[in-house]
């Protein structure tokens, strides 16, 4: 391992604060500024102000350590909700932070700070140098795969920038959505409509690379609670992804679908536990992809000895019709971005090919230690520790038609949208909760429903039973935690799938 200093000789950093630093607000009405409850804050690019400082600090660290990097992230979120009882606007942020990372030949060390002044950044880098200690070198020492020099600037494509839409317009959108939701059926007793926008800006700097990106996410949806006698049920629809205000819409078919299900859900009875032929919706397919073969192939689990999937590399774990992908470049996907939080440019990863497990999801640490290819999955919640995390995880399409899937089942269930899920990567069990199931009899959908259907199984059995894969595909957005913490934004989905599963 080459431990010689690289780059120009270290120099002293200026002690003056950064001009227009993020900790200060301006009240000027200028282009590029956005009003939030009467305050103005700058979302001008951070690159020009911070990149030179970060580059010098990284070079200074690399005179002592084999590898160093810096990441700055800042974010803000606006949520609007209109319900039968209240209208509410919530704001989170703007928040900002930086994290410095260094490899000392044995392990990665990190220090984060919320002070983005020159002095604050320099203090964090100095603290990291002290924590990382002495460089560990010798036979068998790992080297960081730095890759080629990279300059990258990415911004989420938007037809309508949410910052150009007033808060009043967003509230009015939710109010009208709630009114439409309440009018779907006389049995609706509570209706709500919500809108959320997320803005994330990040800058990554290493000795060879400088990357910046601005990610915008929008979600919009409604929920109805309806009652007849002593029976209470709920249903709704939502859309969203990376993009702009143009995503804040509900298709006419979605309104009609919810209205058409209300009576059936009010008459719904629990599913009788057992094995069924099932057709899963794109939403349910996404939950299966996420839980069955998402967390279990995040390769930090390999290092911890907690992933059974490691035993199946190069082996079949599903039918020949099963292809599974994780792709941060998926257009409009809720987990899309230009590069991960460790400076790896976004790229598509195929996890399963024709049922065979070919590739796990890595961050920098797991790729180095396992000696496997780096994927663009090193992600952080804010500036917390990086882990290999999913982005947009989905089943690939096939050639089958939905009507043919349904007609091939004599007695079974069509599984609707996602509610929740969990997995056991060590023993490869999976549990998915779907909002409802619709009975299939003699190859036709009926008006009989089951509320909150649970799907369980052993991953290879579940994926091995897939014998039809649809031509359609849709992705949905959500949040995902690493256990009970470290939440990131993810997308999940796929086409309709036909399989066998245990329901209860």
Short mmCIF file of C-alpha atoms in Angstrom, two decimals:
data_model
loop_
_atom_site.label_atom_id
_atom_site.label_comp_id
_atom_site.label_asym_id
_atom_site.label_seq_id
_atom_site.Cartn_x
_atom_site.Cartn_y
_atom_site.Cartn_z
CA UNK A 1 0.00 0.00 0.00
CA UNK A 2 1.30 3.41 -0.98
CA UNK A 3 1.25 5.69 2.06
CA UNK A 4 3.23 8.55 0.58
CA UNK A 5 1.63 11.99 0.68
CA UNK A 6 -0.22 12.96 -2.47
CA UNK A 7 -1.37 16.28 -3.83
CA UNK A 8 -0.07 19.75 -3.02
CA UNK A 9 1.58 20.60 0.25
CA UNK A 10 -0.97 21.32 3.02
CA UNK A 11 -1.68 24.97 3.68
CA UNK A 12 -3.39 26.83 6.48
CA UNK A 13 -7.09 27.39 5.98
CA UNK A 14 -8.59 30.89 6.23
CA UNK A 15 -10.36 31.59 9.48
CA UNK A 16 -13.17 33.77 8.09
CA UNK A 17 -16.63 32.19 7.89
CA UNK A 18 -17.99 31.18 4.52
CA UNK A 19 -19.89 33.99 2.81
CA UNK A 20 -23.66 33.45 2.90
CA UNK A 21 -23.13 30.35 5.01
CA UNK A 22 -26.05 28.01 5.39
CA UNK A 23 -26.53 28.93 9.04
CA UNK A 24 -27.61 32.44 8.02
CA UNK A 25 -30.85 33.47 6.36
CA UNK A 26 -31.55 36.29 3.95
CA UNK A 27 -34.84 38.15 3.64
CA UNK A 28 -34.26 39.39 0.10
CA UNK A 29 -36.76 38.41 -2.58
CA UNK A 30 -34.39 37.16 -5.25
CA UNK A 31 -34.28 34.49 -7.89
CA UNK A 32 -33.47 31.12 -6.33
CA UNK A 33 -35.06 31.94 -2.97
CA UNK A 34 -38.19 30.28 -1.60
CA UNK A 35 -40.66 31.69 0.91
CA UNK A 36 -41.63 29.39 3.77
CA UNK A 37 -43.90 30.98 6.36
CA UNK A 38 -42.48 34.41 5.69
CA UNK A 39 -38.80 33.38 5.92
CA UNK A 40 -36.43 33.09 3.01
CA UNK A 41 -33.61 30.62 2.75
CA UNK A 42 -31.05 29.98 0.07
CA UNK A 43 -30.99 26.72 -1.85
CA UNK A 44 -28.30 28.06 -4.15
CA UNK A 45 -25.69 25.42 -5.04
CA UNK A 46 -23.30 24.65 -2.20
CA UNK A 47 -20.61 23.48 -4.58
CA UNK A 48 -18.93 26.79 -5.37
CA UNK A 49 -18.69 27.79 -1.72
CA UNK A 50 -17.67 24.53 -0.11
CA UNK A 51 -15.83 22.47 -2.73
CA UNK A 52 -12.46 24.33 -2.52
CA UNK A 53 -12.44 24.09 1.27
CA UNK A 54 -13.36 20.40 1.27
CA UNK A 55 -10.76 19.57 -1.39
CA UNK A 56 -8.00 21.12 0.70
CA UNK A 57 -9.12 19.37 3.88
CA UNK A 58 -9.29 16.02 2.07
CA UNK A 59 -5.80 16.53 0.63
CA UNK A 60 -4.51 17.39 4.09
CA UNK A 61 -6.02 14.18 5.48
CA UNK A 62 -4.48 12.14 2.66
CA UNK A 63 -1.01 13.29 3.69
CA UNK A 64 -1.67 11.12 6.73
CA UNK A 65 -4.08 8.42 5.55
CA UNK A 66 -4.35 6.34 2.36
CA UNK A 67 -7.85 7.64 1.59
CA UNK A 68 -10.17 10.40 2.72
CA UNK A 69 -13.44 11.94 1.55
CA UNK A 70 -16.02 14.53 2.57
CA UNK A 71 -19.77 14.70 2.10
CA UNK A 72 -22.10 17.66 2.74
CA UNK A 73 -25.87 17.13 2.79
CA UNK A 74 -28.68 19.54 3.46
CA UNK A 75 -32.40 18.96 3.24
CA UNK A 76 -35.85 20.36 3.88
CA UNK A 77 -39.33 18.80 3.84
CA UNK A 78 -42.78 20.35 3.50
CA UNK A 79 -45.91 18.35 4.34
CA UNK A 80 -49.50 19.48 3.85
CA UNK A 81 -52.53 17.53 5.05
CA UNK A 82 -56.23 18.26 4.81
CA UNK A 83 -58.62 16.04 6.76
CA UNK A 84 -62.23 16.25 7.83
CA UNK A 85 -61.09 17.63 11.19
CA UNK A 86 -58.09 19.87 10.38
CA UNK A 87 -55.71 21.32 7.83
CA UNK A 88 -52.05 21.17 8.76
CA UNK A 89 -48.72 22.34 7.36
CA UNK A 90 -45.47 20.92 8.77
CA UNK A 91 -41.91 21.86 7.88
CA UNK A 92 -38.70 20.05 8.73
CA UNK A 93 -35.46 21.91 8.14
CA UNK A 94 -33.63 23.26 6.49
CA UNK A 95 -30.97 21.07 8.12
CA UNK A 96 -27.39 20.60 7.01
CA UNK A 97 -24.29 18.65 7.98
CA UNK A 98 -20.95 17.35 6.79
CA UNK A 99 -19.12 14.09 7.38
CA UNK A 100 -15.42 13.37 6.84
CA UNK A 101 -14.25 9.78 6.36
CA UNK A 102 -10.73 8.34 6.38
CA UNK A 103 -9.32 4.85 5.87
CA UNK A 104 -6.39 4.08 8.15
CA UNK A 105 -5.46 0.78 6.53
CA UNK A 106 -7.61 -1.23 8.94
CA UNK A 107 -10.96 0.52 9.29
CA UNK A 108 -12.97 3.54 8.22
CA UNK A 109 -13.25 6.38 10.72
CA UNK A 110 -15.75 9.21 10.47
CA UNK A 111 -16.53 12.54 12.11
CA UNK A 112 -19.69 14.56 11.38
CA UNK A 113 -20.47 18.20 12.09
CA UNK A 114 -23.37 20.58 11.68
CA UNK A 115 -21.04 23.60 11.48
CA UNK A 116 -20.41 24.38 7.81
CA UNK A 117 -18.18 27.37 8.41
CA UNK A 118 -14.55 27.01 7.37
CA UNK A 119 -13.50 26.75 11.02
CA UNK A 120 -16.19 24.16 11.73
CA UNK A 121 -15.17 21.97 8.80
CA UNK A 122 -11.48 22.28 9.66
CA UNK A 123 -12.19 21.32 13.28
CA UNK A 124 -14.07 18.21 12.16
CA UNK A 125 -11.22 17.16 9.85
CA UNK A 126 -8.71 17.69 12.67
CA UNK A 127 -10.82 15.62 15.05
CA UNK A 128 -10.97 12.82 12.48
CA UNK A 129 -7.20 12.82 12.12
CA UNK A 130 -6.91 12.30 15.87
CA UNK A 131 -9.55 9.58 16.04
CA UNK A 132 -8.23 7.59 13.08
CA UNK A 133 -4.89 7.24 14.85
CA UNK A 134 -1.84 5.71 13.26
CA UNK A 135 -1.94 4.15 9.81
CA UNK A 136 -2.05 0.36 9.79
CA UNK A 137 0.07 -1.10 7.01
CA UNK A 138 1.62 -4.41 6.15
CA UNK A 139 1.04 -7.61 4.22
CA UNK A 140 -2.57 -8.23 3.34
CA UNK A 141 -3.67 -4.67 4.06
CA UNK A 142 -6.71 -3.59 2.08
CA UNK A 143 -6.60 -0.69 -0.32
CA UNK A 144 -9.53 1.57 -1.14
CA UNK A 145 -10.65 1.23 -4.79
CA UNK A 146 -10.80 4.92 -5.68
CA UNK A 147 -11.83 4.45 -9.31
CA UNK A 148 -11.29 7.01 -12.08
CA UNK A 149 -11.37 10.76 -11.61
CA UNK A 150 -15.01 11.83 -11.75
CA UNK A 151 -16.78 15.15 -12.12
CA UNK A 152 -20.56 14.85 -11.92
CA UNK A 153 -23.48 17.21 -11.47
CA UNK A 154 -27.01 15.79 -11.24
CA UNK A 155 -30.42 17.32 -10.73
CA UNK A 156 -33.81 15.60 -10.61
CA UNK A 157 -35.75 16.35 -13.83
CA UNK A 158 -38.83 18.44 -13.00
CA UNK A 159 -41.61 19.76 -15.20
CA UNK A 160 -42.87 22.05 -12.43
CA UNK A 161 -40.45 23.16 -9.72
CA UNK A 162 -42.37 22.90 -6.40
CA UNK A 163 -40.67 26.12 -5.29
CA UNK A 164 -42.63 27.98 -7.96
CA UNK A 165 -45.96 26.83 -6.46
CA UNK A 166 -47.25 28.80 -3.49
CA UNK A 167 -48.07 27.22 -0.16
CA UNK A 168 -51.66 28.39 -0.61
CA UNK A 169 -51.92 26.41 -3.86
CA UNK A 170 -50.60 23.27 -2.15
CA UNK A 171 -53.10 23.61 0.69
CA UNK A 172 -55.91 24.17 -1.81
CA UNK A 173 -54.85 21.07 -3.76
CA UNK A 174 -55.13 18.94 -0.62
CA UNK A 175 -58.44 20.55 0.37
CA UNK A 176 -59.98 19.74 -3.01
CA UNK A 177 -58.54 16.23 -2.90
CA UNK A 178 -60.06 15.64 0.52
CA UNK A 179 -63.44 16.91 -0.70
CA UNK A 180 -63.29 14.57 -3.69
CA UNK A 181 -62.33 11.64 -1.44
CA UNK A 182 -65.22 12.39 0.93
CA UNK A 183 -67.68 12.44 -1.95
CA UNK A 184 -66.83 8.97 -3.26
CA UNK A 185 -69.52 7.23 -1.16
CA UNK A 186 -72.09 8.20 1.49
CA UNK A 187 -70.48 5.69 3.86
CA UNK A 188 -67.20 7.64 4.01
CA UNK A 189 -66.89 8.96 7.59
CA UNK A 190 -63.35 10.38 7.41
CA UNK A 191 -61.32 11.57 4.44
CA UNK A 192 -57.87 13.06 4.16
CA UNK A 193 -55.52 14.13 1.40
CA UNK A 194 -51.81 14.82 1.81
CA UNK A 195 -48.92 16.30 -0.12
CA UNK A 196 -45.22 16.01 0.73
CA UNK A 197 -42.12 17.39 -0.95
CA UNK A 198 -38.52 16.58 -0.05
CA UNK A 199 -35.46 18.51 -1.20
CA UNK A 200 -31.98 17.05 -0.69
CA UNK A 201 -28.75 18.63 -1.86
CA UNK A 202 -25.36 16.95 -1.49
CA UNK A 203 -21.73 17.50 -2.41
CA UNK A 204 -19.11 14.73 -2.36
CA UNK A 205 -15.38 15.44 -2.57
CA UNK A 206 -12.42 13.08 -2.68
CA UNK A 207 -8.90 13.50 -4.04
CA UNK A 208 -10.05 12.50 -7.53
CA UNK A 209 -13.73 13.37 -7.57
CA UNK A 210 -16.16 16.22 -7.13
CA UNK A 211 -19.88 15.45 -7.39
CA UNK A 212 -22.97 17.49 -6.62
CA UNK A 213 -26.67 16.72 -6.86
CA UNK A 214 -30.10 18.11 -6.01
CA UNK A 215 -32.88 15.56 -5.50
CA UNK A 216 -36.56 16.47 -5.40
CA UNK A 217 -39.30 14.05 -4.33
CA UNK A 218 -43.07 14.59 -4.32
CA UNK A 219 -45.88 12.36 -3.01
CA UNK A 220 -49.61 12.98 -3.17
CA UNK A 221 -52.47 10.75 -2.11
CA UNK A 222 -55.75 10.28 -0.27
CA UNK A 223 -57.29 7.90 2.24
CA UNK A 224 -60.92 7.19 3.12
CA UNK A 225 -62.36 5.60 6.24
CA UNK A 226 -65.83 4.19 5.65
CA UNK A 227 -68.37 2.53 7.92
CA UNK A 228 -71.53 0.50 7.70
CA UNK A 229 -73.12 -0.71 10.92
CA UNK A 230 -70.30 -1.78 13.21
CA UNK A 231 -67.83 -2.46 10.35
CA UNK A 232 -65.09 0.07 9.63
CA UNK A 233 -62.62 -0.23 6.74
CA UNK A 234 -60.20 2.06 4.90
CA UNK A 235 -58.69 2.41 1.44
CA UNK A 236 -56.85 4.97 -0.65
CA UNK A 237 -54.43 5.69 -3.47
CA UNK A 238 -51.16 7.63 -3.78
CA UNK A 239 -48.61 8.63 -6.41
CA UNK A 240 -45.09 9.93 -6.11
CA UNK A 241 -41.46 9.71 -7.03
CA UNK A 242 -38.49 11.88 -7.89
CA UNK A 243 -39.72 14.83 -9.89
CA UNK A 244 -41.67 18.02 -9.44
CA UNK A 245 -45.13 19.29 -8.64
CA UNK A 246 -46.46 17.57 -11.76
CA UNK A 247 -46.51 14.34 -9.69
CA UNK A 248 -49.17 15.78 -7.35
CA UNK A 249 -52.12 14.23 -9.15
CA UNK A 250 -54.53 11.31 -8.84
CA UNK A 251 -55.75 9.57 -12.00
CA UNK A 252 -59.48 9.31 -12.57
CA UNK A 253 -59.15 5.53 -12.60
CA UNK A 254 -57.67 5.63 -9.08
CA UNK A 255 -60.65 7.56 -7.71
CA UNK A 256 -63.01 5.11 -9.41
CA UNK A 257 -61.10 2.05 -8.17
CA UNK A 258 -61.44 3.10 -4.54
CA UNK A 259 -65.13 3.92 -4.97
CA UNK A 260 -65.76 0.51 -6.54
CA UNK A 261 -64.08 -1.36 -3.64
CA UNK A 262 -65.90 0.29 -0.74
CA UNK A 263 -68.90 -2.05 -0.60
CA UNK A 264 -66.77 -5.14 -1.10
CA UNK A 265 -64.36 -4.14 1.68
CA UNK A 266 -67.24 -3.46 4.08
CA UNK A 267 -68.47 -7.02 3.45
CA UNK A 268 -64.96 -8.49 3.56
CA UNK A 269 -64.22 -11.54 5.70
CA UNK A 270 -60.83 -12.79 6.97
CA UNK A 271 -58.95 -15.11 4.65
CA UNK A 272 -58.88 -18.77 5.65
CA UNK A 273 -55.22 -19.67 6.30
CA UNK A 274 -53.65 -21.91 3.70
CA UNK A 275 -51.77 -22.10 0.41
CA UNK A 276 -53.25 -20.30 -2.56
CA UNK A 277 -52.54 -19.52 -6.14
CA UNK A 278 -52.11 -15.74 -6.06
CA UNK A 279 -51.68 -12.86 -8.44
CA UNK A 280 -49.81 -10.02 -6.77
CA UNK A 281 -50.23 -6.36 -7.74
CA UNK A 282 -47.16 -4.26 -8.67
CA UNK A 283 -47.29 -2.79 -5.16
CA UNK A 284 -47.29 -6.25 -3.54
CA UNK A 285 -44.55 -7.40 -5.93
CA UNK A 286 -42.45 -4.47 -4.77
CA UNK A 287 -42.88 -5.40 -1.12
CA UNK A 288 -41.83 -8.98 -1.86
CA UNK A 289 -38.78 -7.73 -3.79
CA UNK A 290 -37.85 -5.39 -0.95
CA UNK A 291 -38.29 -7.85 1.89
CA UNK A 292 -37.50 -11.21 0.28
CA UNK A 293 -34.45 -10.21 -1.71
CA UNK A 294 -33.55 -6.71 -0.67
CA UNK A 295 -32.32 -6.55 2.92
CA UNK A 296 -30.96 -10.09 2.62
CA UNK A 297 -28.50 -9.05 -0.09
CA UNK A 298 -27.25 -5.85 1.58
CA UNK A 299 -23.73 -7.15 2.01
CA UNK A 300 -22.96 -5.71 5.43
CA UNK A 301 -25.13 -8.68 6.47
CA UNK A 302 -22.55 -10.95 4.78
CA UNK A 303 -19.79 -9.50 6.97
CA UNK A 304 -21.91 -10.05 10.09
CA UNK A 305 -22.75 -13.64 9.13
CA UNK A 306 -26.45 -12.81 9.14
CA UNK A 307 -27.42 -13.43 5.51
CA UNK A 308 -28.35 -16.86 4.21
CA UNK A 309 -28.25 -15.45 0.67
CA UNK A 310 -24.42 -15.55 0.78
CA UNK A 311 -24.64 -19.35 0.57
CA UNK A 312 -26.58 -19.01 -2.69
CA UNK A 313 -24.26 -16.82 -4.78
CA UNK A 314 -24.26 -18.32 -8.26
CA UNK A 315 -27.16 -20.62 -7.40
CA UNK A 316 -30.85 -20.64 -8.30
CA UNK A 317 -33.18 -19.12 -5.72
CA UNK A 318 -36.17 -18.53 -8.00
CA UNK A 319 -37.80 -19.73 -11.17
CA UNK A 320 -36.32 -19.04 -14.60
CA UNK A 321 -38.82 -16.20 -15.00
CA UNK A 322 -37.47 -14.22 -12.04
CA UNK A 323 -35.22 -11.23 -12.67
CA UNK A 324 -34.61 -8.70 -9.91
CA UNK A 325 -32.92 -5.30 -10.07
CA UNK A 326 -31.82 -2.43 -7.86
CA UNK A 327 -31.48 0.77 -9.83
CA UNK A 328 -30.90 4.34 -8.58
CA UNK A 329 -31.09 5.51 -12.22
CA UNK A 330 -34.70 4.31 -12.67
CA UNK A 331 -36.57 7.32 -14.16
CA UNK A 332 -38.78 8.90 -11.51
CA UNK A 333 -38.05 6.18 -8.95
CA UNK A 334 -38.45 7.36 -5.37
CA UNK A 335 -34.97 6.07 -4.53
CA UNK A 336 -33.28 7.62 -7.57
CA UNK A 337 -30.13 9.76 -7.40
CA UNK A 338 -27.00 10.64 -9.34
CA UNK A 339 -24.43 9.16 -6.94
CA UNK A 340 -24.45 7.47 -3.56
CA UNK A 341 -23.20 8.99 -0.31
CA UNK A 342 -19.71 7.51 -0.84
CA UNK A 343 -19.20 9.02 -4.27
CA UNK A 344 -20.13 6.02 -6.43
CA UNK A 345 -21.96 7.15 -9.62
CA UNK A 346 -25.43 5.64 -9.87
CA UNK A 347 -25.79 2.48 -11.93
CA UNK A 348 -28.19 -0.42 -12.31
CA UNK A 349 -27.45 -3.69 -10.48
CA UNK A 350 -29.02 -6.99 -11.46
CA UNK A 351 -29.46 -9.10 -8.34
CA UNK A 352 -31.19 -12.14 -9.85
CA UNK A 353 -30.86 -13.30 -13.45
CA UNK A 354 -33.26 -16.03 -14.55
CA UNK A 355 -33.66 -17.03 -10.92
CA UNK A 356 -29.91 -17.14 -10.12
CA UNK A 357 -28.44 -14.89 -7.42
CA UNK A 358 -25.54 -13.09 -9.11
CA UNK A 359 -24.79 -9.90 -7.17
CA UNK A 360 -25.36 -8.32 -3.77
CA UNK A 361 -25.59 -4.64 -2.89
CA UNK A 362 -22.41 -3.08 -1.51
CA UNK A 363 -21.06 0.01 0.15
CA UNK A 364 -17.36 0.83 0.04
CA UNK A 365 -16.49 -1.10 3.21
CA UNK A 366 -18.29 -4.34 2.32
CA UNK A 367 -17.00 -4.34 -1.27
CA UNK A 368 -13.41 -3.95 -0.03
CA UNK A 369 -13.63 -6.60 2.67
CA UNK A 370 -15.51 -9.15 0.57
CA UNK A 371 -13.52 -8.53 -2.60
CA UNK A 372 -16.65 -8.05 -4.72
CA UNK A 373 -17.70 -5.31 -7.17
CA UNK A 374 -18.76 -1.94 -5.81
CA UNK A 375 -22.39 -0.97 -6.44
CA UNK A 376 -23.95 2.46 -5.95
CA UNK A 377 -25.64 1.57 -2.64
CA UNK A 378 -23.54 3.28 0.06
CA UNK A 379 -26.23 5.42 1.69
CA UNK A 380 -26.58 7.51 4.83
CA UNK A 381 -29.47 8.90 6.81
CA UNK A 382 -28.34 12.52 6.81
CA UNK A 383 -24.63 12.28 7.72
CA UNK A 384 -24.88 9.15 9.87
CA UNK A 385 -22.93 5.99 9.14
CA UNK A 386 -22.98 4.62 5.59
CA UNK A 387 -24.46 1.17 4.93
CA UNK A 388 -25.29 -0.77 1.77
CA UNK A 389 -28.95 0.11 1.21
CA UNK A 390 -31.55 -0.50 -1.46
CA UNK A 391 -32.56 2.25 -3.91
CA UNK A 392 -35.31 1.26 -6.41
CA UNK A 393 -35.75 -2.50 -6.07
CA UNK A 394 -38.08 -4.26 -8.48
CA UNK A 395 -38.87 -7.39 -10.48
CA UNK A 396 -38.18 -7.23 -14.19
CA UNK A 397 -41.00 -7.58 -16.70
CA UNK A 398 -42.10 -10.69 -18.59
CA UNK A 399 -44.45 -11.56 -21.43
CA UNK A 400 -47.63 -12.59 -19.61
CA UNK A 401 -50.95 -10.72 -19.56
CA UNK A 402 -52.81 -10.02 -16.33
CA UNK A 403 -56.05 -11.52 -17.66
CA UNK A 404 -54.21 -14.76 -18.50
CA UNK A 405 -52.79 -14.95 -14.96
CA UNK A 406 -56.24 -14.59 -13.44
CA UNK A 407 -57.89 -17.03 -15.85
CA UNK A 408 -55.28 -19.69 -15.00
CA UNK A 409 -56.38 -19.80 -11.33
CA UNK A 410 -59.44 -21.82 -10.35
CA UNK A 411 -59.44 -20.73 -6.70
CA UNK A 412 -57.09 -18.04 -5.49
CA UNK A 413 -56.62 -14.42 -4.49
CA UNK A 414 -55.50 -11.19 -6.11
CA UNK A 415 -53.33 -9.29 -3.59
CA UNK A 416 -53.65 -5.52 -3.45
CA UNK A 417 -51.46 -2.71 -2.13
CA UNK A 418 -48.70 -2.85 0.46
CA UNK A 419 -49.15 -2.13 4.15
CA UNK A 420 -45.99 -3.41 5.82
CA UNK A 421 -43.39 -6.15 5.76
CA UNK A 422 -40.47 -7.73 7.56
CA UNK A 423 -37.79 -10.29 6.84
CA UNK A 424 -35.30 -12.60 8.52
CA UNK A 425 -32.12 -12.45 6.38
CA UNK A 426 -30.43 -15.13 8.46
CA UNK A 427 -33.09 -17.81 7.99
CA UNK A 428 -34.72 -16.31 4.88
CA UNK A 429 -38.27 -16.07 6.08
CA UNK A 430 -40.46 -13.23 4.88
CA UNK A 431 -43.77 -11.73 5.96
CA UNK A 432 -45.77 -9.22 3.94
CA UNK A 433 -49.03 -7.54 4.93
CA UNK A 434 -51.27 -6.43 2.07
CA UNK A 435 -54.18 -4.03 2.55
CA UNK A 436 -56.68 -6.39 0.97
CA UNK A 437 -57.12 -9.46 -1.18
CA UNK A 438 -59.77 -10.04 -3.85
CA UNK A 439 -61.06 -13.55 -4.41
CA UNK A 440 -60.52 -15.32 -7.75
CA UNK A 441 -62.98 -18.10 -8.60
CA UNK A 442 -63.01 -20.18 -11.79
CA UNK A 443 -60.56 -17.86 -13.49
CA UNK A 444 -62.43 -14.62 -12.75
CA UNK A 445 -62.18 -11.81 -10.23
CA UNK A 446 -65.16 -11.69 -7.89
CA UNK A 447 -66.56 -8.95 -5.66
CA UNK A 448 -65.49 -10.86 -2.53
CA UNK A 449 -62.68 -9.29 -0.49
CA UNK A 450 -60.45 -10.19 2.45
CA UNK A 451 -59.07 -7.39 4.68
CA UNK A 452 -55.37 -7.21 5.64
CA UNK A 453 -54.00 -10.39 4.13
CA UNK A 454 -50.68 -11.73 5.42
CA UNK A 455 -48.26 -13.53 3.08
CA UNK A 456 -45.46 -15.64 4.55
CA UNK A 457 -42.89 -18.05 3.20
CA UNK A 458 -39.32 -19.21 2.70
CA UNK A 459 -37.71 -17.03 0.05
CA UNK A 460 -36.53 -19.75 -2.42
CA UNK A 461 -39.93 -21.48 -2.20
CA UNK A 462 -41.79 -18.23 -2.79
CA UNK A 463 -39.64 -17.05 -5.70
CA UNK A 464 -39.41 -20.56 -7.12
CA UNK A 465 -43.20 -20.72 -7.43
CA UNK A 466 -43.41 -17.70 -9.78
CA UNK A 467 -44.60 -19.07 -13.13
CA UNK A 468 -46.07 -15.97 -14.82
CA UNK A 469 -44.62 -12.45 -15.02
CA UNK A 470 -46.54 -9.48 -16.41
CA UNK A 471 -45.64 -6.97 -19.07
CA UNK A 472 -46.65 -3.97 -16.96
CA UNK A 473 -44.49 -2.32 -14.31
CA UNK A 474 -45.00 0.36 -11.67
CA UNK A 475 -42.86 1.55 -8.79
CA UNK A 476 -44.00 2.99 -5.46
CA UNK A 477 -42.16 5.09 -2.90
CA UNK A 478 -41.55 4.79 0.81
CA UNK A 479 -39.05 4.89 3.65
CA UNK A 480 -36.87 2.01 4.81
CA UNK A 481 -35.01 1.55 8.07
CA UNK A 482 -31.95 -0.52 8.84
CA UNK A 483 -33.64 -2.48 11.58
CA UNK A 484 -35.30 0.25 13.62
CA UNK A 485 -33.17 3.23 12.51
CA UNK A 486 -31.12 4.70 9.65
CA UNK A 487 -34.07 5.58 7.40
CA UNK A 488 -33.61 6.31 3.69
CA UNK A 489 -36.01 6.88 0.79
CA UNK A 490 -36.58 3.86 -1.45
CA UNK A 491 -38.68 2.75 -4.40
CA UNK A 492 -40.10 -0.72 -4.94
CA UNK A 493 -42.36 -2.38 -7.45
CA UNK A 494 -42.58 -4.57 -10.49
CA UNK A 495 -45.14 -6.11 -12.81
CA UNK A 496 -48.02 -8.38 -11.82
CA UNK A 497 -46.73 -11.81 -10.75
CA UNK A 498 -48.44 -15.19 -10.41
CA UNK A 499 -47.14 -17.51 -7.69
CA UNK A 500 -48.11 -19.79 -4.83
CA UNK A 501 -48.00 -18.51 -1.28
CA UNK A 502 -49.20 -19.18 2.22
CA UNK A 503 -51.79 -16.61 3.29
CA UNK A 504 -53.35 -15.93 6.64
#
